Coordinates of C-alpha atoms and ligand atoms in Angstrom, one line a residue:
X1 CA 0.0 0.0 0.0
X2 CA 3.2 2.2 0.6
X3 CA 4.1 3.6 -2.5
X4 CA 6.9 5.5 -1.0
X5 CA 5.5 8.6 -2.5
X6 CA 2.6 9.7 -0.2
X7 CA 2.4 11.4 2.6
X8 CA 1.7 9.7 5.6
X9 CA -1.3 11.2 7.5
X10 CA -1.7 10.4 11.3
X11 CA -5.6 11.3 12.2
X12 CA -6.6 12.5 16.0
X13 CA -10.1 11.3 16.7
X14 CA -12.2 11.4 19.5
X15 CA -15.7 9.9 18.5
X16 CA -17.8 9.3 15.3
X17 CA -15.2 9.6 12.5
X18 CA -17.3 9.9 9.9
X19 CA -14.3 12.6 9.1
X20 CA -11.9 9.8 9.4
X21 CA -14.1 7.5 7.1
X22 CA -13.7 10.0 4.2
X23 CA -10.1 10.4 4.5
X24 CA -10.0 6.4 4.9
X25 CA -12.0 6.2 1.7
X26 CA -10.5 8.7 -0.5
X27 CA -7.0 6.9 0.5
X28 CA -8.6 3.5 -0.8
X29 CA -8.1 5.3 -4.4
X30 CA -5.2 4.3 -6.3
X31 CA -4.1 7.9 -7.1
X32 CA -5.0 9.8 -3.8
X33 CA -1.5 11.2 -2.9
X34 CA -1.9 10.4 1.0
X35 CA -2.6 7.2 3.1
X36 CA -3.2 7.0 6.6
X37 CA -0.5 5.9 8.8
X38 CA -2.3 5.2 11.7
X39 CA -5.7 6.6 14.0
X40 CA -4.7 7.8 17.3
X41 CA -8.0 8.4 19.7
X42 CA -8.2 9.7 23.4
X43 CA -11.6 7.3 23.8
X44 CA -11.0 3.8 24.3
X45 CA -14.3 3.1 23.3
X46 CA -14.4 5.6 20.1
X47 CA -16.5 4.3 17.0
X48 CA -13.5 6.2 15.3
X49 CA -11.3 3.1 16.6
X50 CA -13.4 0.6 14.9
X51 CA -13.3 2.4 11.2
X52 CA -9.7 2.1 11.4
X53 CA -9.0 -1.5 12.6
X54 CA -11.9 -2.0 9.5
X55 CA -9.9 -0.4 7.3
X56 CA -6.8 -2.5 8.1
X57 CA -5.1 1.0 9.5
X58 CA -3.1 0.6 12.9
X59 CA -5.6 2.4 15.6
X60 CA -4.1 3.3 18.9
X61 CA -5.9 4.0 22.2
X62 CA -4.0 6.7 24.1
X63 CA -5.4 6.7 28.1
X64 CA -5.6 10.8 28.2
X65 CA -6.1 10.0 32.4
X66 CA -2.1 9.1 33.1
X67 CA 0.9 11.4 32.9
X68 CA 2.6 13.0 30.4
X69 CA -0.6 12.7 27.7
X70 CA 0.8 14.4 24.9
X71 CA 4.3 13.4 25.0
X72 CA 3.1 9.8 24.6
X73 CA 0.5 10.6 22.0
X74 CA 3.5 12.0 20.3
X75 CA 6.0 9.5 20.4
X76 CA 3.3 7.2 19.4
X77 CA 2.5 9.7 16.1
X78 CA 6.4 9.9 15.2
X79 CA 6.3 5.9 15.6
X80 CA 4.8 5.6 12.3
X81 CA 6.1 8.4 10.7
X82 CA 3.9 10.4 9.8
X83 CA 4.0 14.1 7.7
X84 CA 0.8 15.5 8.7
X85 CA -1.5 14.9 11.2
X86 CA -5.7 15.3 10.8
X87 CA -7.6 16.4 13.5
X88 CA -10.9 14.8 12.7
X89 CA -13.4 15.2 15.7
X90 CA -10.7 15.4 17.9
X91 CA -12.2 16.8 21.2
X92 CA -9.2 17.6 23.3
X93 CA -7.3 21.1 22.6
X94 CA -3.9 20.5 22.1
X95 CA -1.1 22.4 24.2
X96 CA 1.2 24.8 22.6
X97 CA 4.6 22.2 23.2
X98 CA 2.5 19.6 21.1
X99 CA 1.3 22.6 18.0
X100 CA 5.3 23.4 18.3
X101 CA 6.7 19.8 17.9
X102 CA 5.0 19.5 14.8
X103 CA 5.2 23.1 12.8
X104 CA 2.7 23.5 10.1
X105 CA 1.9 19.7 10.2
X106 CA -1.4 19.8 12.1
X107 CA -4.8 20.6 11.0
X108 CA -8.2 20.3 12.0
X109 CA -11.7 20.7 10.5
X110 CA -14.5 22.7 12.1
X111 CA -18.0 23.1 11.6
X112 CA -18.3 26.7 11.4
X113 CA -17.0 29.7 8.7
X114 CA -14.1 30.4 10.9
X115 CA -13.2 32.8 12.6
X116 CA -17.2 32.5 13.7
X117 CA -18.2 30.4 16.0
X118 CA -15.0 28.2 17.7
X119 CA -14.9 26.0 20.0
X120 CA -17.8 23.6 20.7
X121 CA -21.2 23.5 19.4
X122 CA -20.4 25.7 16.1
X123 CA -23.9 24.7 14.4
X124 CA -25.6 25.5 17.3
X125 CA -23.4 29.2 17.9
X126 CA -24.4 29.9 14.4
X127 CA -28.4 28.6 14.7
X128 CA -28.7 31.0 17.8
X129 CA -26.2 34.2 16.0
X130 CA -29.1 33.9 13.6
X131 CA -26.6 34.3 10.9
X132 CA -27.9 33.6 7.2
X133 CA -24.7 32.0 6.1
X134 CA -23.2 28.5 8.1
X135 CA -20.2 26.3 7.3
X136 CA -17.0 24.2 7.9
X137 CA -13.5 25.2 7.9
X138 CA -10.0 23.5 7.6
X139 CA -7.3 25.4 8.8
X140 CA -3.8 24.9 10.2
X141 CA -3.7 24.3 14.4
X142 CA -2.0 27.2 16.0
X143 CA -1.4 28.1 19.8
X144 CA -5.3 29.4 19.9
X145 CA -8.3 27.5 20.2
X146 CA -9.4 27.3 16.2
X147 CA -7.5 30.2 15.3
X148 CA -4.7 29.1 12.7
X149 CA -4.5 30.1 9.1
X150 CA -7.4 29.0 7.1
X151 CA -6.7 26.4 3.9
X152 CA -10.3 25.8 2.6
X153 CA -14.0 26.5 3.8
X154 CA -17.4 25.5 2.4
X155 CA -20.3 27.3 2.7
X156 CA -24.2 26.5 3.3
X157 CA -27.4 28.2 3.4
X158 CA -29.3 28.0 6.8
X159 CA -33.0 27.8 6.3
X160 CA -36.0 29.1 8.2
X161 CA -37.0 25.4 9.7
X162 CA -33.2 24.6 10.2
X163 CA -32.8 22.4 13.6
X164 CA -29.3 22.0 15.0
X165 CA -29.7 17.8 13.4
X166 CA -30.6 19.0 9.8
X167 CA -27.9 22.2 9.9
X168 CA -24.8 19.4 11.2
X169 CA -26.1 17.3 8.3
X170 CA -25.7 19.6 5.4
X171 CA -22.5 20.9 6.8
X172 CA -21.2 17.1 7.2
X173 CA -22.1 16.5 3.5
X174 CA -19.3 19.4 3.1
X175 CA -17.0 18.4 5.6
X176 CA -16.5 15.0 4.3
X177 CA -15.8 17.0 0.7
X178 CA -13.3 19.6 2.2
X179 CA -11.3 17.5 3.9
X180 CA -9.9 14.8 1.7
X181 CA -9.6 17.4 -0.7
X182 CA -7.6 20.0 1.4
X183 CA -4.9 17.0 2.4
X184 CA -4.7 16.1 -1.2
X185 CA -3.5 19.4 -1.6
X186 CA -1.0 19.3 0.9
X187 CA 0.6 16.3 -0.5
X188 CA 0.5 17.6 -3.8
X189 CA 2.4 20.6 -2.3
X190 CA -0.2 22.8 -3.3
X191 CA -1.0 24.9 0.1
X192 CA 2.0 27.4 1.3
X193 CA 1.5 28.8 4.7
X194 CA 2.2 32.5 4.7
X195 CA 2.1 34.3 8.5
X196 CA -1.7 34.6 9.3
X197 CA -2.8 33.3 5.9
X198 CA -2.1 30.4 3.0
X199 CA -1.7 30.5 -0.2
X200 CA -2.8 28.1 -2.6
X201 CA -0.9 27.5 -6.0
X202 CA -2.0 25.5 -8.7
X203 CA -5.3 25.2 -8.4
X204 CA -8.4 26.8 -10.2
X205 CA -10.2 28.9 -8.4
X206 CA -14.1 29.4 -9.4
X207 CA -14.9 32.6 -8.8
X208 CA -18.2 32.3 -9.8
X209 CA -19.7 30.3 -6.6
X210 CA -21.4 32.6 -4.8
X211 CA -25.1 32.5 -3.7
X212 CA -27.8 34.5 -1.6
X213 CA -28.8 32.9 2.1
X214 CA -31.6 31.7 2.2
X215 CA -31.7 31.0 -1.6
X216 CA -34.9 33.3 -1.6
X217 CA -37.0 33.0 -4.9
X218 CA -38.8 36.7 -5.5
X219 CA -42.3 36.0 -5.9
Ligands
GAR1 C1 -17.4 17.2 13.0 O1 -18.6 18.0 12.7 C2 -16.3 18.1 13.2 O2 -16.3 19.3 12.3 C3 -16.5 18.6 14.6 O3 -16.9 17.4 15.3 C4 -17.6 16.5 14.3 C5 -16.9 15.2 14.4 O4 -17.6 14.3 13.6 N1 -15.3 19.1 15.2 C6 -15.3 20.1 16.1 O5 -16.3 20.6 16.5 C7 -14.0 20.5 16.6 N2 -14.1 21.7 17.3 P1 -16.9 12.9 13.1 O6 -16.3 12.3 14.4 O7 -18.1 12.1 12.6 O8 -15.9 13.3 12.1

């Protein structure tokens, strides 16, 4: 499965993993430029845990409860040598040692149009902002709490009878889009980190994408 050429990708889960599933699944395709090097969760019991061993991918329960968490989640990351690491639904906030052991080699994805809405519950922060305009982010980890530079984001219309349930759901359908495709970039060396913001090269940018929220009809 090792072609030599990919980049190894080491994903941080905490729960679901639907995330995880589409980076899983896009690395089942012959010409993705990443495979995943190993799932590393902080839940023993973590449905995330169970996609990987699925998938024939080495998944690793770290106990978060004993000492020195992070410095054995990250020995146990550089074990399989890995180039990037995915936050995928990864619940715990990682410390600023950890975001500096590994420059410009963590990201995470977020369910929110960033800088809007971090931390938990970003569906919900945006349902109650009453904001027009709702989405998912991926973006480089930095010292702050979902603050690093931003690589790719896709955008959704909230809608009048919009529930918390039906607003996750059409911002999933995205994440699960966004994701593999923002760490197919990175291995094709596509995204260049510049200060605050990234740059990406190479790729065609449609500039014709925009919409009005809700997608009123005049009648
Ligand atoms: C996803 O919606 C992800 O964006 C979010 O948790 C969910 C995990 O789902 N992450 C955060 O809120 C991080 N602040 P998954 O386990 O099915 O991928």
């Amino acid at each position: 499965m090792n072609s030599g050429k990919k980049l190894r990708v080491a994903i941080l889960a905490s729960g679901r993993g639907s995330n995880l599933q589409a980076l899983l699944d896009a690395a089942v395709e012959p010409d993705y430029p990443a495979e995943i090097g190993g799932v590393f969760c902080d839940k023993s019991d973590a449905q995330a845990l169970e996609r990987a061993k699925k998938a024939g991918v080495p998944a690793v329960w770290v106990d978060p409860a004993g000492e020195n968490y992070e410095d054995r989640l990250a020995a146990e990351i550089e074990a399989v040598g890995c180039g990037l690491i995915c936050c995928a639904g990864y619940m715990k906030i990682l410390s600023p040692a950890f975001v500096a052991r590994f420059p410009d080699k963590i990201i995470n994805i977020h369910p929110s149009l960033l800088p809007s809405f971090p931390g938990f519950h970003g569906q919900r922060q945006a349902l109650r902002a009453g904001v027009r305009v709702a989405g998912c982010t991926v973006h480089f980890i930095d010292e702050g709490v979902d603050t690093g530079p931003i690589i790719l984001q896709a955008a959704v219309p909230i809608l009048p009878e919009d529930t918390e349930e039906t607003l996750s759901a059409r911002i999933l359908w995205f994440e699960h889009r966004i994701y593999p495709l923002t760490v197919r970039l990175i291995a094709e060396g596509l995204v260049h980190r510049e200060g605050t913001r990234v740059r990406l090269s190479g790729v065609d940018i449609n500039h014709e994408g925009g919409f009005i929220s809700p997608p009123v009809k005049i009648l």
